[in-house]
Amino acid sequence: MQNNKRHLTRHELNASIDVWDAQSDEHLGRLANIHAQGLMLLSDSALVEEKLYSLRLTLPQSLVDTGELMLAVDCLWVKSSEVEDESRHWAGCQIIDVSNEGLAVIELILSRLRRS
């Protein structure tokens, strides 16, 4: 696992945002937190470290009208966690490709999180 130093504050979400593999349409998990350069997700099955993923995030309309956010990430680390006999996996990812519209959506999400 890499020793990454965060330069941006990650914002925890109070909305449920599902994360899907955009190529296989497999449900990968739920977004735990996000910032403009990265995100962390919680899943039932472990992602693969140092693998590139194309993600589709399903956004609630109460958060943003666009419905989905598409982005590409590099999975930097994966950590397993046993919680009440339920195996979960945390994955930290760096955003490596996102459209200008996608960046605007992330900024909108962050601005709404800062106000709540």
mmCIF file of N, CA and C in Angstrom:
data_model
loop_
_atom_site.group_PDB
_atom_site.id
_atom_site.type_symbol
_atom_site.label_atom_id
_atom_site.label_comp_id
_atom_site.label_asym_id
_atom_site.label_seq_id
_atom_site.Cartn_x
_atom_site.Cartn_y
_atom_site.Cartn_z
ATOM 1 N N MET A 1 0.845 -1.169 0.000
ATOM 2 C CA MET A 1 0.000 0.000 0.000
ATOM 3 C C MET A 1 0.890 1.231 0.000
ATOM 4 N N GLN A 2 0.566 2.188 -0.843
ATOM 5 C CA GLN A 2 1.339 3.404 -0.917
ATOM 6 C C GLN A 2 1.037 4.304 0.272
ATOM 7 N N ASN A 3 2.031 5.080 0.661
ATOM 8 C CA ASN A 3 1.838 6.048 1.719
ATOM 9 C C ASN A 3 1.481 7.377 1.069
ATOM 10 N N ASN A 4 0.194 7.635 0.907
ATOM 11 C CA ASN A 4 -0.271 8.837 0.230
ATOM 12 C C ASN A 4 -0.562 9.928 1.238
ATOM 13 N N LYS A 5 -0.111 11.128 0.949
ATOM 14 C CA LYS A 5 -0.431 12.283 1.777
ATOM 15 C C LYS A 5 -1.522 13.054 1.071
ATOM 16 N N ARG A 6 -2.596 13.305 1.772
ATOM 17 C CA ARG A 6 -3.725 14.013 1.189
ATOM 18 C C ARG A 6 -3.489 15.510 1.243
ATOM 19 N N HIS A 7 -3.721 16.145 0.120
ATOM 20 C CA HIS A 7 -3.597 17.594 0.045
ATOM 21 C C HIS A 7 -4.960 18.261 0.053
ATOM 22 N N LEU A 8 -6.017 17.515 -0.207
ATOM 23 C CA LEU A 8 -7.367 18.051 -0.248
ATOM 24 C C LEU A 8 -8.216 17.348 0.798
ATOM 25 N N THR A 9 -9.152 18.066 1.367
ATOM 26 C CA THR A 9 -10.057 17.495 2.347
ATOM 27 C C THR A 9 -11.054 16.589 1.656
ATOM 28 N N ARG A 10 -11.213 15.393 2.181
ATOM 29 C CA ARG A 10 -12.240 14.496 1.658
ATOM 30 C C ARG A 10 -13.542 14.799 2.371
ATOM 31 N N HIS A 11 -14.627 14.752 1.641
ATOM 32 C CA HIS A 11 -15.935 15.084 2.195
ATOM 33 C C HIS A 11 -16.792 13.836 2.271
ATOM 34 N N GLU A 12 -17.210 13.503 3.497
ATOM 35 C CA GLU A 12 -18.078 12.348 3.673
ATOM 36 C C GLU A 12 -19.470 12.681 3.166
ATOM 37 N N LEU A 13 -20.136 11.688 2.668
ATOM 38 C CA LEU A 13 -21.440 11.881 2.061
ATOM 39 C C LEU A 13 -22.553 11.488 3.000
ATOM 40 N N ASN A 14 -23.623 12.272 2.969
ATOM 41 C CA ASN A 14 -24.806 11.873 3.725
ATOM 42 C C ASN A 14 -25.892 11.366 2.775
ATOM 43 N N ALA A 15 -25.527 11.199 1.508
ATOM 44 C CA ALA A 15 -26.417 10.610 0.516
ATOM 45 C C ALA A 15 -25.785 9.299 0.044
ATOM 46 N N SER A 16 -26.613 8.350 -0.325
ATOM 47 C CA SER A 16 -26.119 7.072 -0.800
ATOM 48 C C SER A 16 -25.845 7.169 -2.300
ATOM 49 N N ILE A 17 -24.575 6.954 -2.684
ATOM 50 C CA ILE A 17 -24.188 7.014 -4.088
ATOM 51 C C ILE A 17 -23.582 5.669 -4.478
ATOM 52 N N ASP A 18 -24.301 4.960 -5.345
ATOM 53 C CA ASP A 18 -23.825 3.666 -5.831
ATOM 54 C C ASP A 18 -22.762 3.875 -6.904
ATOM 55 N N VAL A 19 -21.775 2.963 -6.913
ATOM 56 C CA VAL A 19 -20.678 3.015 -7.873
ATOM 57 C C VAL A 19 -20.700 1.737 -8.698
ATOM 58 N N TRP A 20 -20.663 1.899 -10.020
ATOM 59 C CA TRP A 20 -20.732 0.788 -10.955
ATOM 60 C C TRP A 20 -19.501 0.773 -11.837
ATOM 61 N N ASP A 21 -19.078 -0.410 -12.262
ATOM 62 C CA ASP A 21 -18.052 -0.530 -13.280
ATOM 63 C C ASP A 21 -18.740 -0.191 -14.602
ATOM 64 N N ALA A 22 -18.291 0.860 -15.256
ATOM 65 C CA ALA A 22 -18.964 1.344 -16.469
ATOM 66 C C ALA A 22 -18.838 0.366 -17.630
ATOM 67 N N GLN A 23 -17.821 -0.492 -17.616
ATOM 68 C CA GLN A 23 -17.642 -1.426 -18.721
ATOM 69 C C GLN A 23 -18.429 -2.729 -18.529
ATOM 70 N N SER A 24 -18.429 -3.259 -17.315
ATOM 71 C CA SER A 24 -19.107 -4.542 -17.077
ATOM 72 C C SER A 24 -20.502 -4.366 -16.475
ATOM 73 N N ASP A 25 -20.838 -3.157 -16.045
ATOM 74 C CA ASP A 25 -22.100 -2.836 -15.363
ATOM 75 C C ASP A 25 -22.230 -3.566 -14.021
ATOM 76 N N GLU A 26 -21.097 -3.992 -13.451
ATOM 77 C CA GLU A 26 -21.069 -4.648 -12.139
ATOM 78 C C GLU A 26 -21.141 -3.581 -11.043
ATOM 79 N N HIS A 27 -21.965 -3.846 -10.041
ATOM 80 C CA HIS A 27 -22.046 -2.940 -8.884
ATOM 81 C C HIS A 27 -20.786 -3.123 -8.048
ATOM 82 N N LEU A 28 -20.005 -2.055 -7.885
ATOM 83 C CA LEU A 28 -18.747 -2.141 -7.143
ATOM 84 C C LEU A 28 -18.902 -1.779 -5.675
ATOM 85 N N GLY A 29 -19.864 -0.948 -5.353
ATOM 86 C CA GLY A 29 -20.042 -0.550 -3.956
ATOM 87 C C GLY A 29 -20.679 0.816 -3.848
ATOM 88 N N ARG A 30 -20.354 1.481 -2.727
ATOM 89 C CA ARG A 30 -20.907 2.815 -2.466
ATOM 90 C C ARG A 30 -19.776 3.784 -2.179
ATOM 91 N N LEU A 31 -19.989 4.998 -2.607
ATOM 92 C CA LEU A 31 -19.008 6.045 -2.390
ATOM 93 C C LEU A 31 -18.974 6.403 -0.903
ATOM 94 N N ALA A 32 -17.775 6.400 -0.315
ATOM 95 C CA ALA A 32 -17.620 6.761 1.096
ATOM 96 C C ALA A 32 -17.281 8.240 1.243
ATOM 97 N N ASN A 33 -16.353 8.722 0.393
ATOM 98 C CA ASN A 33 -16.023 10.142 0.392
ATOM 99 C C ASN A 33 -15.382 10.512 -0.933
ATOM 100 N N ILE A 34 -15.262 11.815 -1.160
ATOM 101 C CA ILE A 34 -14.775 12.280 -2.454
ATOM 102 C C ILE A 34 -14.129 13.649 -2.305
ATOM 103 N N HIS A 35 -13.193 13.930 -3.186
ATOM 104 C CA HIS A 35 -12.681 15.285 -3.399
ATOM 105 C C HIS A 35 -12.335 15.393 -4.876
ATOM 106 N N ALA A 36 -11.807 16.519 -5.305
ATOM 107 C CA ALA A 36 -11.600 16.774 -6.730
ATOM 108 C C ALA A 36 -10.574 15.843 -7.376
ATOM 109 N N GLN A 37 -9.708 15.213 -6.590
ATOM 110 C CA GLN A 37 -8.670 14.360 -7.161
ATOM 111 C C GLN A 37 -8.804 12.886 -6.824
ATOM 112 N N GLY A 38 -9.728 12.538 -5.939
ATOM 113 C CA GLY A 38 -9.836 11.141 -5.560
ATOM 114 C C GLY A 38 -11.116 10.822 -4.821
ATOM 115 N N LEU A 39 -11.262 9.548 -4.519
ATOM 116 C CA LEU A 39 -12.443 9.089 -3.806
ATOM 117 C C LEU A 39 -12.111 7.803 -3.059
ATOM 118 N N MET A 40 -12.984 7.473 -2.120
ATOM 119 C CA MET A 40 -12.873 6.205 -1.415
ATOM 120 C C MET A 40 -14.223 5.517 -1.520
ATOM 121 N N LEU A 41 -14.155 4.202 -1.741
ATOM 122 C CA LEU A 41 -15.398 3.482 -1.842
ATOM 123 C C LEU A 41 -15.391 2.262 -0.936
ATOM 124 N N LEU A 42 -16.572 1.865 -0.509
ATOM 125 C CA LEU A 42 -16.781 0.710 0.351
ATOM 126 C C LEU A 42 -17.534 -0.330 -0.462
ATOM 127 N N SER A 43 -16.980 -1.557 -0.516
ATOM 128 C CA SER A 43 -17.601 -2.582 -1.350
ATOM 129 C C SER A 43 -17.623 -3.932 -0.651
ATOM 130 N N ASP A 44 -18.447 -4.828 -1.176
ATOM 131 C CA ASP A 44 -18.519 -6.194 -0.658
ATOM 132 C C ASP A 44 -17.378 -7.050 -1.185
ATOM 133 N N SER A 45 -16.892 -6.737 -2.382
ATOM 134 C CA SER A 45 -15.762 -7.481 -2.954
ATOM 135 C C SER A 45 -14.622 -6.502 -3.216
ATOM 136 N N ALA A 46 -13.410 -6.981 -3.038
ATOM 137 C CA ALA A 46 -12.239 -6.107 -3.129
ATOM 138 C C ALA A 46 -11.954 -5.693 -4.566
ATOM 139 N N LEU A 47 -11.622 -4.424 -4.750
ATOM 140 C CA LEU A 47 -11.096 -3.970 -6.023
ATOM 141 C C LEU A 47 -9.649 -4.442 -6.124
ATOM 142 N N VAL A 48 -9.048 -4.267 -7.262
ATOM 143 C CA VAL A 48 -7.677 -4.707 -7.483
ATOM 144 C C VAL A 48 -6.762 -3.484 -7.455
ATOM 145 N N GLU A 49 -5.746 -3.537 -6.585
ATOM 146 C CA GLU A 49 -4.790 -2.435 -6.512
ATOM 147 C C GLU A 49 -4.074 -2.266 -7.840
ATOM 148 N N GLU A 50 -3.766 -1.024 -8.149
ATOM 149 C CA GLU A 50 -3.030 -0.642 -9.363
ATOM 150 C C GLU A 50 -3.778 -1.008 -10.644
ATOM 151 N N LYS A 51 -5.092 -1.128 -10.553
ATOM 152 C CA LYS A 51 -5.924 -1.381 -11.728
ATOM 153 C C LYS A 51 -6.697 -0.117 -12.062
ATOM 154 N N LEU A 52 -6.874 0.140 -13.342
ATOM 155 C CA LEU A 52 -7.664 1.272 -13.799
ATOM 156 C C LEU A 52 -9.117 0.848 -13.938
ATOM 157 N N TYR A 53 -10.019 1.690 -13.478
ATOM 158 C CA TYR A 53 -11.452 1.423 -13.553
ATOM 159 C C TYR A 53 -12.161 2.594 -14.215
ATOM 160 N N SER A 54 -13.150 2.274 -15.034
ATOM 161 C CA SER A 54 -14.088 3.277 -15.543
ATOM 162 C C SER A 54 -15.320 3.167 -14.657
ATOM 163 N N LEU A 55 -15.649 4.249 -13.982
ATOM 164 C CA LEU A 55 -16.742 4.215 -13.011
ATOM 165 C C LEU A 55 -17.931 5.038 -13.481
ATOM 166 N N ARG A 56 -19.098 4.573 -13.054
ATOM 167 C CA ARG A 56 -20.343 5.311 -13.238
ATOM 168 C C ARG A 56 -20.964 5.456 -11.856
ATOM 169 N N LEU A 57 -21.083 6.687 -11.393
ATOM 170 C CA LEU A 57 -21.681 6.956 -10.096
ATOM 171 C C LEU A 57 -23.124 7.371 -10.311
ATOM 172 N N THR A 58 -24.043 6.723 -9.606
ATOM 173 C CA THR A 58 -25.461 7.043 -9.692
ATOM 174 C C THR A 58 -25.773 8.085 -8.619
ATOM 175 N N LEU A 59 -26.094 9.294 -9.074
ATOM 176 C CA LEU A 59 -26.298 10.407 -8.159
ATOM 177 C C LEU A 59 -27.778 10.629 -7.884
ATOM 178 N N PRO A 60 -28.139 10.858 -6.622
ATOM 179 C CA PRO A 60 -29.540 11.169 -6.315
ATOM 180 C C PRO A 60 -29.899 12.554 -6.849
ATOM 181 N N GLN A 61 -31.116 12.711 -7.352
ATOM 182 C CA GLN A 61 -31.530 13.998 -7.897
ATOM 183 C C GLN A 61 -31.534 15.090 -6.834
ATOM 184 N N SER A 62 -31.672 14.704 -5.574
ATOM 185 C CA SER A 62 -31.626 15.700 -4.501
ATOM 186 C C SER A 62 -30.238 16.317 -4.377
ATOM 187 N N LEU A 63 -29.231 15.622 -4.906
ATOM 188 C CA LEU A 63 -27.859 16.110 -4.835
ATOM 189 C C LEU A 63 -27.480 16.891 -6.091
ATOM 190 N N VAL A 64 -27.827 16.331 -7.250
ATOM 191 C CA VAL A 64 -27.505 16.985 -8.521
ATOM 192 C C VAL A 64 -28.427 16.426 -9.607
ATOM 193 N N ASP A 65 -28.829 17.245 -10.547
ATOM 194 C CA ASP A 65 -29.813 16.852 -11.565
ATOM 195 C C ASP A 65 -29.291 15.905 -12.636
ATOM 196 N N THR A 66 -27.989 15.810 -12.839
ATOM 197 C CA THR A 66 -27.444 15.067 -13.962
ATOM 198 C C THR A 66 -27.672 13.562 -13.882
ATOM 199 N N GLY A 67 -27.854 13.011 -12.705
ATOM 200 C CA GLY A 67 -28.149 11.592 -12.554
ATOM 201 C C GLY A 67 -26.947 10.682 -12.478
ATOM 202 N N GLU A 68 -25.919 10.941 -13.292
ATOM 203 C CA GLU A 68 -24.741 10.079 -13.284
ATOM 204 C C GLU A 68 -23.472 10.910 -13.429
ATOM 205 N N LEU A 69 -22.395 10.332 -12.944
ATOM 206 C CA LEU A 69 -21.068 10.920 -13.102
ATOM 207 C C LEU A 69 -20.154 9.819 -13.611
ATOM 208 N N MET A 70 -19.501 10.069 -14.737
ATOM 209 C CA MET A 70 -18.582 9.101 -15.320
ATOM 210 C C MET A 70 -17.158 9.594 -15.074
ATOM 211 N N LEU A 71 -16.291 8.670 -14.631
ATOM 212 C CA LEU A 71 -14.890 9.028 -14.446
ATOM 213 C C LEU A 71 -14.018 7.788 -14.469
ATOM 214 N N ALA A 72 -12.734 8.006 -14.701
ATOM 215 C CA ALA A 72 -11.760 6.911 -14.675
ATOM 216 C C ALA A 72 -10.873 7.104 -13.463
ATOM 217 N N VAL A 73 -10.562 6.002 -12.787
ATOM 218 C CA VAL A 73 -9.746 6.066 -11.575
ATOM 219 C C VAL A 73 -8.658 4.997 -11.609
ATOM 220 N N ASP A 74 -7.634 5.254 -10.834
ATOM 221 C CA ASP A 74 -6.576 4.285 -10.574
ATOM 222 C C ASP A 74 -6.745 3.857 -9.125
ATOM 223 N N CYS A 75 -6.973 2.573 -8.880
ATOM 224 C CA CYS A 75 -7.123 2.071 -7.514
ATOM 225 C C CYS A 75 -5.737 2.019 -6.866
ATOM 226 N N LEU A 76 -5.494 2.862 -5.879
ATOM 227 C CA LEU A 76 -4.184 2.969 -5.238
ATOM 228 C C LEU A 76 -3.997 1.975 -4.104
ATOM 229 N N TRP A 77 -5.057 1.679 -3.366
ATOM 230 C CA TRP A 77 -4.943 0.768 -2.234
ATOM 231 C C TRP A 77 -6.298 0.132 -1.937
ATOM 232 N N VAL A 78 -6.232 -1.027 -1.292
ATOM 233 C CA VAL A 78 -7.428 -1.752 -0.856
ATOM 234 C C VAL A 78 -7.162 -2.256 0.550
ATOM 235 N N LYS A 79 -8.140 -2.111 1.426
ATOM 236 C CA LYS A 79 -8.006 -2.577 2.802
ATOM 237 C C LYS A 79 -9.292 -3.302 3.196
ATOM 238 N N SER A 80 -9.142 -4.506 3.734
ATOM 239 C CA SER A 80 -10.300 -5.271 4.197
ATOM 240 C C SER A 80 -10.640 -4.873 5.626
ATOM 241 N N SER A 81 -11.923 -4.944 5.932
ATOM 242 C CA SER A 81 -12.385 -4.593 7.262
ATOM 243 C C SER A 81 -13.488 -5.558 7.663
ATOM 244 N N GLU A 82 -13.337 -6.171 8.820
ATOM 245 C CA GLU A 82 -14.378 -7.064 9.334
ATOM 246 C C GLU A 82 -15.273 -6.266 10.274
ATOM 247 N N VAL A 83 -16.534 -6.150 9.911
ATOM 248 C CA VAL A 83 -17.497 -5.426 10.720
ATOM 249 C C VAL A 83 -18.678 -6.340 10.994
ATOM 250 N N GLU A 84 -18.845 -6.713 12.251
ATOM 251 C CA GLU A 84 -19.971 -7.547 12.677
ATOM 252 C C GLU A 84 -20.180 -8.746 11.745
ATOM 253 N N ASP A 85 -19.159 -9.554 11.566
ATOM 254 C CA ASP A 85 -19.210 -10.760 10.743
ATOM 255 C C ASP A 85 -19.514 -10.469 9.273
ATOM 256 N N GLU A 86 -19.315 -9.253 8.849
ATOM 257 C CA GLU A 86 -19.584 -8.884 7.464
ATOM 258 C C GLU A 86 -18.304 -8.332 6.860
ATOM 259 N N SER A 87 -17.790 -8.996 5.857
ATOM 260 C CA SER A 87 -16.541 -8.564 5.234
ATOM 261 C C SER A 87 -16.812 -7.419 4.260
ATOM 262 N N ARG A 88 -16.131 -6.314 4.474
ATOM 263 C CA ARG A 88 -16.217 -5.149 3.594
ATOM 264 C C ARG A 88 -14.817 -4.768 3.174
ATOM 265 N N HIS A 89 -14.723 -4.052 2.101
ATOM 266 C CA HIS A 89 -13.424 -3.639 1.578
ATOM 267 C C HIS A 89 -13.455 -2.150 1.267
ATOM 268 N N TRP A 90 -12.434 -1.456 1.713
ATOM 269 C CA TRP A 90 -12.243 -0.044 1.412
ATOM 270 C C TRP A 90 -11.273 0.046 0.247
ATOM 271 N N ALA A 91 -11.499 0.981 -0.653
ATOM 272 C CA ALA A 91 -10.585 1.195 -1.775
ATOM 273 C C ALA A 91 -10.385 2.689 -1.963
ATOM 274 N N GLY A 92 -9.127 3.093 -2.012
ATOM 275 C CA GLY A 92 -8.780 4.487 -2.269
ATOM 276 C C GLY A 92 -8.351 4.636 -3.714
ATOM 277 N N CYS A 93 -8.965 5.574 -4.404
ATOM 278 C CA CYS A 93 -8.726 5.729 -5.838
ATOM 279 C C CYS A 93 -8.377 7.171 -6.186
ATOM 280 N N GLN A 94 -7.481 7.313 -7.137
ATOM 281 C CA GLN A 94 -7.133 8.622 -7.673
ATOM 282 C C GLN A 94 -7.901 8.808 -8.978
ATOM 283 N N ILE A 95 -8.540 9.960 -9.133
ATOM 284 C CA ILE A 95 -9.240 10.260 -10.377
ATOM 285 C C ILE A 95 -8.198 10.607 -11.428
ATOM 286 N N ILE A 96 -8.225 9.872 -12.540
ATOM 287 C CA ILE A 96 -7.231 10.119 -13.590
ATOM 288 C C ILE A 96 -7.853 10.687 -14.862
ATOM 289 N N ASP A 97 -9.171 10.581 -15.004
ATOM 290 C CA ASP A 97 -9.831 11.146 -16.177
ATOM 291 C C ASP A 97 -11.273 11.464 -15.841
ATOM 292 N N VAL A 98 -11.630 12.711 -16.084
ATOM 293 C CA VAL A 98 -13.007 13.155 -15.883
ATOM 294 C C VAL A 98 -13.224 14.345 -16.813
ATOM 295 N N SER A 99 -14.402 14.431 -17.371
ATOM 296 C CA SER A 99 -14.712 15.531 -18.284
ATOM 297 C C SER A 99 -14.836 16.836 -17.499
ATOM 298 N N ASN A 100 -14.836 17.947 -18.221
ATOM 299 C CA ASN A 100 -15.057 19.243 -17.578
ATOM 300 C C ASN A 100 -16.425 19.280 -16.909
ATOM 301 N N GLU A 101 -17.416 18.658 -17.545
ATOM 302 C CA GLU A 101 -18.754 18.584 -16.948
ATOM 303 C C GLU A 101 -18.720 17.747 -15.670
ATOM 304 N N GLY A 102 -17.938 16.666 -15.701
ATOM 305 C CA GLY A 102 -17.792 15.831 -14.509
ATOM 306 C C GLY A 102 -17.135 16.570 -13.365
ATOM 307 N N LEU A 103 -16.098 17.362 -13.676
ATOM 308 C CA LEU A 103 -15.459 18.186 -12.641
ATOM 309 C C LEU A 103 -16.449 19.181 -12.045
ATOM 310 N N ALA A 104 -17.292 19.755 -12.892
ATOM 311 C CA ALA A 104 -18.309 20.687 -12.406
ATOM 312 C C ALA A 104 -19.290 19.981 -11.480
ATOM 313 N N VAL A 105 -19.638 18.723 -11.809
ATOM 314 C CA VAL A 105 -20.541 17.945 -10.950
ATOM 315 C C VAL A 105 -19.877 17.678 -9.602
ATOM 316 N N ILE A 106 -18.592 17.291 -9.615
ATOM 317 C CA ILE A 106 -17.871 17.054 -8.353
ATOM 318 C C ILE A 106 -17.837 18.329 -7.521
ATOM 319 N N GLU A 107 -17.553 19.465 -8.138
ATOM 320 C CA GLU A 107 -17.531 20.746 -7.410
ATOM 321 C C GLU A 107 -18.902 21.080 -6.850
ATOM 322 N N LEU A 108 -19.965 20.787 -7.603
ATOM 323 C CA LEU A 108 -21.326 21.019 -7.118
ATOM 324 C C LEU A 108 -21.615 20.137 -5.912
ATOM 325 N N ILE A 109 -21.233 18.857 -6.008
ATOM 326 C CA ILE A 109 -21.417 17.943 -4.870
ATOM 327 C C ILE A 109 -20.676 18.476 -3.651
ATOM 328 N N LEU A 110 -19.429 18.892 -3.835
ATOM 329 C CA LEU A 110 -18.627 19.397 -2.721
ATOM 330 C C LEU A 110 -19.213 20.663 -2.136
ATOM 331 N N SER A 111 -19.695 21.558 -2.970
ATOM 332 C CA SER A 111 -20.284 22.796 -2.450
ATOM 333 C C SER A 111 -21.541 22.514 -1.645
ATOM 334 N N ARG A 112 -22.332 21.553 -2.098
ATOM 335 C CA ARG A 112 -23.542 21.180 -1.341
ATOM 336 C C ARG A 112 -23.172 20.496 -0.030
ATOM 337 N N LEU A 113 -22.097 19.698 -0.028
ATOM 338 C CA LEU A 113 -21.657 19.044 1.199
ATOM 339 C C LEU A 113 -21.120 20.057 2.198
ATOM 340 N N ARG A 114 -20.442 21.079 1.719
ATOM 341 C CA ARG A 114 -19.888 22.111 2.619
ATOM 342 C C ARG A 114 -20.995 22.894 3.307
ATOM 343 N N ARG A 115 -22.154 23.033 2.634
ATOM 344 C CA ARG A 115 -23.269 23.789 3.207
ATOM 345 C C ARG A 115 -24.076 22.964 4.186
ATOM 346 N N SER A 116 -23.977 21.632 4.116
ATOM 347 C CA SER A 116 -24.821 20.812 5.005
ATOM 348 C C SER A 116 -24.128 20.494 6.296
#
